[in-house]
PDB file of C-alpha atoms in Angstrom:
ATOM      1  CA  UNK A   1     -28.563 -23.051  15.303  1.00  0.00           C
ATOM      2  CA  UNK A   2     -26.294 -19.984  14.573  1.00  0.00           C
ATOM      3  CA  UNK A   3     -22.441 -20.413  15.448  1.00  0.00           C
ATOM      4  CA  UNK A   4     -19.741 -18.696  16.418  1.00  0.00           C
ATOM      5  CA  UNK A   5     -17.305 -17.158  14.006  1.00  0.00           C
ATOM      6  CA  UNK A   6     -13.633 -17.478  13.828  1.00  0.00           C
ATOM      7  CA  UNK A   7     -11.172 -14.743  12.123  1.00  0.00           C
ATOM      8  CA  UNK A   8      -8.118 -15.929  11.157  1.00  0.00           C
ATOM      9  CA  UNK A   9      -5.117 -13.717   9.698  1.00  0.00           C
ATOM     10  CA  UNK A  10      -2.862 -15.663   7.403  1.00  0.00           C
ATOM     11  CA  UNK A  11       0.463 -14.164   7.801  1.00  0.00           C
ATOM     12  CA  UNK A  12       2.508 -14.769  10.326  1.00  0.00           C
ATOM     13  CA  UNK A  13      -0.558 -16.016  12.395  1.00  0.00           C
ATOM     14  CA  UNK A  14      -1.427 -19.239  10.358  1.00  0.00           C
ATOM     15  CA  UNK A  15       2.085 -19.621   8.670  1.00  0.00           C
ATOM     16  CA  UNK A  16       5.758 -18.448   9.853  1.00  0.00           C
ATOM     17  CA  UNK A  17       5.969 -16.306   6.864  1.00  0.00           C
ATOM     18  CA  UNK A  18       4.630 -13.403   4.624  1.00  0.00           C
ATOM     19  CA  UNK A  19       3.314 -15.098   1.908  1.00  0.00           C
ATOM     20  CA  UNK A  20       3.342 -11.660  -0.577  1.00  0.00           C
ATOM     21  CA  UNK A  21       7.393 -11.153   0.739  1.00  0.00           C
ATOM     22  CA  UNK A  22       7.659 -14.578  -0.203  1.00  0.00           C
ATOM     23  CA  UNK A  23       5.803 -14.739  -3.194  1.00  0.00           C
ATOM     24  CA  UNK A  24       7.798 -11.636  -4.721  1.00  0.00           C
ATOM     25  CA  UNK A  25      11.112 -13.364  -3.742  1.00  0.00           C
ATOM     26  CA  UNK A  26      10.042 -16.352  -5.847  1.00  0.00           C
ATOM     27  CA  UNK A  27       8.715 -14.885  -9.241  1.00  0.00           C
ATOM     28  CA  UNK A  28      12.263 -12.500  -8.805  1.00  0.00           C
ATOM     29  CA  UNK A  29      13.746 -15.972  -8.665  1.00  0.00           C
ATOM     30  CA  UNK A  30      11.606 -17.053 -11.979  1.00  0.00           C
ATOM     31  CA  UNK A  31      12.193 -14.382 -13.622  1.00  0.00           C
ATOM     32  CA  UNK A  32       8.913 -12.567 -13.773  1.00  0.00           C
ATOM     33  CA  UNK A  33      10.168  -9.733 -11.806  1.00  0.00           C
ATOM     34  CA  UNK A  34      13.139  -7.697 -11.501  1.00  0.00           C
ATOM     35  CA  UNK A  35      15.621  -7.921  -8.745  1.00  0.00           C
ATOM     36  CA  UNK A  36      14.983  -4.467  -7.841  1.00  0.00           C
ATOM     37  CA  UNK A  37      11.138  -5.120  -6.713  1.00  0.00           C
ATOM     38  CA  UNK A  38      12.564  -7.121  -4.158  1.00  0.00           C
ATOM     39  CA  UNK A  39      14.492  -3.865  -2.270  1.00  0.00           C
ATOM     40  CA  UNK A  40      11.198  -2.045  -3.000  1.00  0.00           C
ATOM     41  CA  UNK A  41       9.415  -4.417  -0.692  1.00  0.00           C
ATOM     42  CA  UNK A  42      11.762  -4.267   1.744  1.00  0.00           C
ATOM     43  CA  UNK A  43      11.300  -0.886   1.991  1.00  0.00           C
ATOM     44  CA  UNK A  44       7.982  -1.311   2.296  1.00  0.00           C
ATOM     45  CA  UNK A  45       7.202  -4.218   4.473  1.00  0.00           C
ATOM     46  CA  UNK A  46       9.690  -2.167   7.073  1.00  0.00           C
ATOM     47  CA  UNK A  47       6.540   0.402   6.704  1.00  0.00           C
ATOM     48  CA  UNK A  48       4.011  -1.812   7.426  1.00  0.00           C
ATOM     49  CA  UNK A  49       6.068  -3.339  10.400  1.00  0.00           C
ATOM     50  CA  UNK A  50       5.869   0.447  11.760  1.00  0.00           C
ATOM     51  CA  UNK A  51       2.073   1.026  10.837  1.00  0.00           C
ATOM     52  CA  UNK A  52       2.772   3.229   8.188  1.00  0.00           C
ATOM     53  CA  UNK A  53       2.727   0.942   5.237  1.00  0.00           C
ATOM     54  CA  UNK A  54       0.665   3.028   2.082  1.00  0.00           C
ATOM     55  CA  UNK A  55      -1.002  -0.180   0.775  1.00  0.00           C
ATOM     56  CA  UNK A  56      -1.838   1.637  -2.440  1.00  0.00           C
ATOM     57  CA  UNK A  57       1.249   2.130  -3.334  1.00  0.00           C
ATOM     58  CA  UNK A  58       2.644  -0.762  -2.013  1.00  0.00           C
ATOM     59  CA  UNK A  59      -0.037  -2.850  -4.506  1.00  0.00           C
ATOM     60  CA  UNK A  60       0.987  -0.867  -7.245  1.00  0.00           C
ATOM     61  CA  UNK A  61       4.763  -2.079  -6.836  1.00  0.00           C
ATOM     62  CA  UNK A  62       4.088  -5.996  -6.452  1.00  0.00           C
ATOM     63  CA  UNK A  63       1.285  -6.467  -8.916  1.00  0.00           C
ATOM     64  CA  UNK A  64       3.344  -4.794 -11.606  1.00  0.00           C
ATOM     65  CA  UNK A  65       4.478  -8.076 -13.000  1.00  0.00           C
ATOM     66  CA  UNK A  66       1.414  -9.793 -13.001  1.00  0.00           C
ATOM     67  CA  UNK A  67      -0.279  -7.362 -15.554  1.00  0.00           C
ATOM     68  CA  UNK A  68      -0.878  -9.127 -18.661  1.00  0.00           C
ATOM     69  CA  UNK A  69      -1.021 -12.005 -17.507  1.00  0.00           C
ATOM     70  CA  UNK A  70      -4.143 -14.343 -17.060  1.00  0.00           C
ATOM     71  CA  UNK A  71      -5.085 -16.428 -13.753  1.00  0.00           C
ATOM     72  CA  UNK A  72      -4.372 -19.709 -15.718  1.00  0.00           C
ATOM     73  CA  UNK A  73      -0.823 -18.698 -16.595  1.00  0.00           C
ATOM     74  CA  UNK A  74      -0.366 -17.981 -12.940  1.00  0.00           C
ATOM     75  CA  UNK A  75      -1.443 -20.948 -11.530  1.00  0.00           C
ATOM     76  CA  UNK A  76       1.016 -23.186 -12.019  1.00  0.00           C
ATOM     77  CA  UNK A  77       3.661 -20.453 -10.266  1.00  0.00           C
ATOM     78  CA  UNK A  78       1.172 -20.308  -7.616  1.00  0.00           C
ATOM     79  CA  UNK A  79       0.658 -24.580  -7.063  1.00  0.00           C
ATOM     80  CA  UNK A  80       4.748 -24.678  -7.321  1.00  0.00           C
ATOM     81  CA  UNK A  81       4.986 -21.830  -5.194  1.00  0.00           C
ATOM     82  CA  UNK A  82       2.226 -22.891  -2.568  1.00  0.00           C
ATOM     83  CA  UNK A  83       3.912 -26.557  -2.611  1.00  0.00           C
ATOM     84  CA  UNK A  84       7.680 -25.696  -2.237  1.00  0.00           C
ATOM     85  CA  UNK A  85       7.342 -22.584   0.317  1.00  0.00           C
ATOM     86  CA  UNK A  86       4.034 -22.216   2.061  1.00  0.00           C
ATOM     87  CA  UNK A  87       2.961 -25.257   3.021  1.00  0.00           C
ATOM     88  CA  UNK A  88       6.565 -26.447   5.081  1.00  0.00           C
ATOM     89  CA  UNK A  89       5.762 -22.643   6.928  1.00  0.00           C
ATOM     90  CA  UNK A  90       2.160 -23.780   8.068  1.00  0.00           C
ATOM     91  CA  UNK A  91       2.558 -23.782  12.098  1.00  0.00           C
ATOM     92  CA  UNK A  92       1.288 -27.133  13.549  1.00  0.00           C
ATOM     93  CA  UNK A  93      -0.487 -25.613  16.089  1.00  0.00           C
ATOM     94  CA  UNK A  94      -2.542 -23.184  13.648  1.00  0.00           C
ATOM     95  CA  UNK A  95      -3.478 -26.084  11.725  1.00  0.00           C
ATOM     96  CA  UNK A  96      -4.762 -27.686  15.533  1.00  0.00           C
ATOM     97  CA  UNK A  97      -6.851 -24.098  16.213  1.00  0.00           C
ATOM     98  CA  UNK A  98      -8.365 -24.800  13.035  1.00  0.00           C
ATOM     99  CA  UNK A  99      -9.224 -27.468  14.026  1.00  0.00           C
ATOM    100  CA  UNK A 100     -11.095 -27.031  17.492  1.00  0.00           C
ATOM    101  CA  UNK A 101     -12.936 -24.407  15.723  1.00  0.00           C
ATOM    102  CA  UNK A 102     -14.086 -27.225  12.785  1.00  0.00           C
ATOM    103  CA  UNK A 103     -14.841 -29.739  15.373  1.00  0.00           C
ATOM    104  CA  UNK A 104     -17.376 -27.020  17.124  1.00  0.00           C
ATOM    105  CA  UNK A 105     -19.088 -26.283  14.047  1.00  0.00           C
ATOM    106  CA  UNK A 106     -17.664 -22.699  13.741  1.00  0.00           C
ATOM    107  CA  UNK A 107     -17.472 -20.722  10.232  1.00  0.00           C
ATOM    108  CA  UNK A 108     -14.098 -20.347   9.643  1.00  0.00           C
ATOM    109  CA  UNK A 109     -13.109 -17.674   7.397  1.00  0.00           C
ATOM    110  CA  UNK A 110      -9.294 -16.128   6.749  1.00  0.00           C
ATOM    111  CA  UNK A 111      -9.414 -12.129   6.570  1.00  0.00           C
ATOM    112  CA  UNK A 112      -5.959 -11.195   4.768  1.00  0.00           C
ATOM    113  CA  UNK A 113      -4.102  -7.982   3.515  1.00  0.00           C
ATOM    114  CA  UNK A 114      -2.686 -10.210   0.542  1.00  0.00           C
ATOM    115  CA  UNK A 115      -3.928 -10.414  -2.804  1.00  0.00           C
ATOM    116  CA  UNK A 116      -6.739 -12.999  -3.474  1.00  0.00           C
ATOM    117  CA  UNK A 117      -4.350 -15.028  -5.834  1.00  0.00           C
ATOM    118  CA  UNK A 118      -2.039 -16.301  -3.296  1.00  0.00           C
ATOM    119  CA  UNK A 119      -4.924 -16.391  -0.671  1.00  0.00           C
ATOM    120  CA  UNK A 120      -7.631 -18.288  -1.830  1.00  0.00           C
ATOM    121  CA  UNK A 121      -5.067 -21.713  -2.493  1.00  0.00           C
ATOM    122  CA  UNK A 122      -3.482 -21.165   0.440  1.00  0.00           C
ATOM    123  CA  UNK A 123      -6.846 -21.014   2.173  1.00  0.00           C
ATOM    124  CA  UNK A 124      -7.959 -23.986   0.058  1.00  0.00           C
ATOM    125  CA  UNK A 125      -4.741 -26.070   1.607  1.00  0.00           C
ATOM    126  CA  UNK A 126      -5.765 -25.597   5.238  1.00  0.00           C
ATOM    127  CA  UNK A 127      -9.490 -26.427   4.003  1.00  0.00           C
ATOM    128  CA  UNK A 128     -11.064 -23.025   4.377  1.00  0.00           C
ATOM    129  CA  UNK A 129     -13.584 -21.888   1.819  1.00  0.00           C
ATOM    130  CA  UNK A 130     -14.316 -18.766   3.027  1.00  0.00           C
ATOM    131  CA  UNK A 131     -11.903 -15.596   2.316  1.00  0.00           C
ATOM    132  CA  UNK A 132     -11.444 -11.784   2.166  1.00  0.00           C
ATOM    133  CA  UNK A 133      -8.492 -11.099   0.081  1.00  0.00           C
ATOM    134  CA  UNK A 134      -7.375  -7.973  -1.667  1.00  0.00           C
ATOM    135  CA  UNK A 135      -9.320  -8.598  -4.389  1.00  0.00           C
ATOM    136  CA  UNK A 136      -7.596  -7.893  -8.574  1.00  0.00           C
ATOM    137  CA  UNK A 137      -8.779  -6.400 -11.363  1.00  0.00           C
ATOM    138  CA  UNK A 138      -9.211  -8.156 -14.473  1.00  0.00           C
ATOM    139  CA  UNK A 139      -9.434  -6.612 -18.037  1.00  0.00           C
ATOM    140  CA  UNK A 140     -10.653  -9.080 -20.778  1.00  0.00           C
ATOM    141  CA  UNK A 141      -9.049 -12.282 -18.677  1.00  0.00           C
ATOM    142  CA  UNK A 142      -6.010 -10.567 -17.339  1.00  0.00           C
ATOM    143  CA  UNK A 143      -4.759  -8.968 -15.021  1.00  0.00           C
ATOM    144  CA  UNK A 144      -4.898  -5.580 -14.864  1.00  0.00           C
ATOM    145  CA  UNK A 145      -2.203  -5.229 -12.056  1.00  0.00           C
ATOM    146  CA  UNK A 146      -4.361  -2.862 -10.199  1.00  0.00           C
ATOM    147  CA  UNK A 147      -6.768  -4.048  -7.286  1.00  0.00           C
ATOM    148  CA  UNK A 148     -10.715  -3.295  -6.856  1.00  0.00           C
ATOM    149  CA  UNK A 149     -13.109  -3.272  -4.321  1.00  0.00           C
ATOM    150  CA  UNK A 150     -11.911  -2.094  -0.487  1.00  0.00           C
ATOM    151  CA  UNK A 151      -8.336  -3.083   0.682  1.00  0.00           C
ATOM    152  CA  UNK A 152      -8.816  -5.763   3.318  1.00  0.00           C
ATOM    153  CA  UNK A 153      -6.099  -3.736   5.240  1.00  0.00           C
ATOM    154  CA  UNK A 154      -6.562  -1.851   8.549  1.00  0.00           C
ATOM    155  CA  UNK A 155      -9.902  -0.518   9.097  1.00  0.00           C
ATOM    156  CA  UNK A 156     -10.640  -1.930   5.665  1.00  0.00           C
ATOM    157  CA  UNK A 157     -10.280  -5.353   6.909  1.00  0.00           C
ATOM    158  CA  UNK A 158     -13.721  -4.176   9.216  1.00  0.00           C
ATOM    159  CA  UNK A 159     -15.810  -2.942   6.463  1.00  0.00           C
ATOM    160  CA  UNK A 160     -14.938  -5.787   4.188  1.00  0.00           C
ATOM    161  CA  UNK A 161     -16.203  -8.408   7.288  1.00  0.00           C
ATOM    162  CA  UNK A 162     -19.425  -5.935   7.665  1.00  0.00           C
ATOM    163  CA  UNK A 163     -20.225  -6.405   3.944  1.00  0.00           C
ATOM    164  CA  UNK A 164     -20.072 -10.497   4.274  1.00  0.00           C
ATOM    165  CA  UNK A 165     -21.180 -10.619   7.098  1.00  0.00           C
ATOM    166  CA  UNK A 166     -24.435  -9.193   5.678  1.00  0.00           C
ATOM    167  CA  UNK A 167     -24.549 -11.939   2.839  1.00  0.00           C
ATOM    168  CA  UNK A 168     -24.475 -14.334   4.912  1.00  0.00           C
ATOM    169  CA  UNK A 169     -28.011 -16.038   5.818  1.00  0.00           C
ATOM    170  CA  UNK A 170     -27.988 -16.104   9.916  1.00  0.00           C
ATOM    171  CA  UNK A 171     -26.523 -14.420  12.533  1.00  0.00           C
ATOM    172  CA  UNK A 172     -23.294 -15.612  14.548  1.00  0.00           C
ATOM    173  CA  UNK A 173     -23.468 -16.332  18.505  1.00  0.00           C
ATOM    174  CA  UNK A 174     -20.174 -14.615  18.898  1.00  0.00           C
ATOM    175  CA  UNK A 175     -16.781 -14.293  16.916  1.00  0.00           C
ATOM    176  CA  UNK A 176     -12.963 -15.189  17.605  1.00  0.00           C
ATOM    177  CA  UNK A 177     -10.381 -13.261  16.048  1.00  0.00           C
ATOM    178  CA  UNK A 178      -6.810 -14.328  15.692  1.00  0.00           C
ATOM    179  CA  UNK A 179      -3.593 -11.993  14.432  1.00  0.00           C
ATOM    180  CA  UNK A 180      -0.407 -11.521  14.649  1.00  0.00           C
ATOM    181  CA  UNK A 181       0.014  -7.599  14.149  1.00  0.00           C
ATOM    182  CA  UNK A 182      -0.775  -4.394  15.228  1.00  0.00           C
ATOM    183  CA  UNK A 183      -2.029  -3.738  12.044  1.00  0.00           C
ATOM    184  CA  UNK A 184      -5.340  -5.964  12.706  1.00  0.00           C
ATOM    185  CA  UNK A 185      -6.430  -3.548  16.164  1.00  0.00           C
ATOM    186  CA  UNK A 186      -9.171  -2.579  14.131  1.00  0.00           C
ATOM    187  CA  UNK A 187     -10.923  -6.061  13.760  1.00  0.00           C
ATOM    188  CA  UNK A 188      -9.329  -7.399  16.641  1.00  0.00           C
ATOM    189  CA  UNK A 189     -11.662  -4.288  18.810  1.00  0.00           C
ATOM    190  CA  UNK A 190     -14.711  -5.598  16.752  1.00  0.00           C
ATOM    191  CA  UNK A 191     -14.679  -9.539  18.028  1.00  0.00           C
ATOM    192  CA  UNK A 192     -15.853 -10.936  21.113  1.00  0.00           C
ATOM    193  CA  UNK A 193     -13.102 -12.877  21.919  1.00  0.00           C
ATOM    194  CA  UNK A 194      -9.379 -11.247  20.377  1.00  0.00           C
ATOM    195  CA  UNK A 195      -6.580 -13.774  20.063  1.00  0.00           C
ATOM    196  CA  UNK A 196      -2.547 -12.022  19.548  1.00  0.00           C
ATOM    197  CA  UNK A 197      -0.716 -14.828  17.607  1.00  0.00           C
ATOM    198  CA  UNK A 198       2.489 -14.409  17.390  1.00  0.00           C
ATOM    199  CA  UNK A 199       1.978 -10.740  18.579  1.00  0.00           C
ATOM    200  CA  UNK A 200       4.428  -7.905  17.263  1.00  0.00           C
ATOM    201  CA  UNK A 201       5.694  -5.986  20.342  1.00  0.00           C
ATOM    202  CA  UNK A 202       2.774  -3.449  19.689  1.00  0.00           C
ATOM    203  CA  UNK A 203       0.053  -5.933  19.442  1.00  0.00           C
ATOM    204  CA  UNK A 204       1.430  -8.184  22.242  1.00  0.00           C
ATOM    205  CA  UNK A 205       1.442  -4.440  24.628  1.00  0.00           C
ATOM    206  CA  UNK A 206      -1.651  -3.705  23.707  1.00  0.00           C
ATOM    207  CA  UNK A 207      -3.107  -7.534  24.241  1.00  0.00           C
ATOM    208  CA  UNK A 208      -1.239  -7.625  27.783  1.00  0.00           C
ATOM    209  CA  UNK A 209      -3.232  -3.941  28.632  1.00  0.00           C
ATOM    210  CA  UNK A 210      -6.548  -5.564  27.212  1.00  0.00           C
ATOM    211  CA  UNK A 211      -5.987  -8.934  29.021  1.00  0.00           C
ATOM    212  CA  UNK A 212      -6.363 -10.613  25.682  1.00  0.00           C
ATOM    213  CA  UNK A 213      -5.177 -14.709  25.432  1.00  0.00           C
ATOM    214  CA  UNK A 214      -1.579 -14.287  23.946  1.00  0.00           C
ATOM    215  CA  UNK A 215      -0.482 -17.682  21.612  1.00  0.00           C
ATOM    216  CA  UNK A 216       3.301 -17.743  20.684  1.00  0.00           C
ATOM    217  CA  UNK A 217       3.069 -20.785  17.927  1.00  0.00           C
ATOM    218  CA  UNK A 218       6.873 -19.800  16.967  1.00  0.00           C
ATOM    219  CA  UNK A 219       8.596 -22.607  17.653  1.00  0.00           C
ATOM    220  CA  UNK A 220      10.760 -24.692  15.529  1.00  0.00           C
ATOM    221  CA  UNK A 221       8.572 -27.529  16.292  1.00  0.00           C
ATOM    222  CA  UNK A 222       5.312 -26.237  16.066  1.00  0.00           C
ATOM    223  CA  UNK A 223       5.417 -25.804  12.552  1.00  0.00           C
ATOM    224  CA  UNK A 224       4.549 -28.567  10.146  1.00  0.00           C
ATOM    225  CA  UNK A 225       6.892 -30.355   8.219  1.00  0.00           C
TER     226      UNK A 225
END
């Protein structure tokens, strides 16, 4: 019997962080990326905060360091990474939506405007195999440090869902959608039932004019420890 399909966006929705902010601060910390990439996405996240963000560009900037290198010699960054600094920002109450939607047999899947190599583990860690990441290109084992395929970003976050949604094998009673940013309108408009996390003030207008369910997980003691 088909179920019903539940959207989550990672950032600041299942976790009380930017994991690519984050994730840049760290390998700046490591030493696998200059100090200065760190005021470039500052710059940019202010963009993306205002709707304006070029994600191109932005892409272009933070993936810089990883060219070269192969997925294996990143993984270990990402485990130590993933251990030390995502997993104490997981909100409790994310990991209790996730949940409800198990326990009712719903396909969970994680839509996200990060890269696939920070999303897929994290996704892994709340026990979610399904994922739409921005997805990296790979020359002869390494990374290229450019992306391929459609930017899960925006309206691009829609036409990524459309094409998995038509490999999956049945059709879905209904879909949830859960995000924290304006950003996500786009496949917010698309699901039947549109959750505002943690709402920006833009998302959280626009969810009061819609009459949309508004969930403030931001509490010190809502996430997990």
């Amino acid at each position: 019997m088909p179920t019903y399909l539940a959207i989550f966006d990672l950032d600041e929705t299942l976790i009380a962080a930017d994991s690519a902010s984050l994730w840049n601060n760290f390998i700046v910390t490591k030493g696998l990326a200059p100090v200065s990439l760190l005021t470039q996405e500052q710059a940019m996240m202010a963009a993306y905060t205002k709707g304006t963000l070029d994600m191109d560009s932005y892409m272009t900037a933070t993936l810089a360091p990883l060219k070269g290198k192969s997925p294996q010699q990143i993984k270990p960054l990402v485990d130590e990474f993933i251990t030390d600094i995502i997993t104490p920002a997981i909100y409790q109450q994310a990991l209790e939506r996730i949940e409800w939607h198990r326990k009712r047999g719903d396909h969970i899947l994680i839509i996200s405007a990060t890269s696939e190599h920070l999303v897929k583990p994290i996704a892994t860690i709340l026990g979610i195999n399904d994922v739409i990441a921005i997805n990296l290109e790979q020359n002869h084992g390494v990374y290229t440090g450019e992306t391929t395929g459609i930017l899960s970003f925006k309206e691009g976050k829609v036409e990524r869902l459309k094409i998995w949604l038509q490999q999956q094998d049945h059709n879905y009673k209904g879909s949830y959608g859960y995000s924290d940013s304006a950003n996500d309108l786009p496949l917010l408009n698309v699901v039947n039932k549109p959750f505002a996390v943690n709402p920006d003030p833009t998302l959280a207008m626009h969810a009061q004019m819609k009459d949309w369910t508004i969930m403030d997980w931001r509490h010190d003691n809502n996430i997990l420890r």
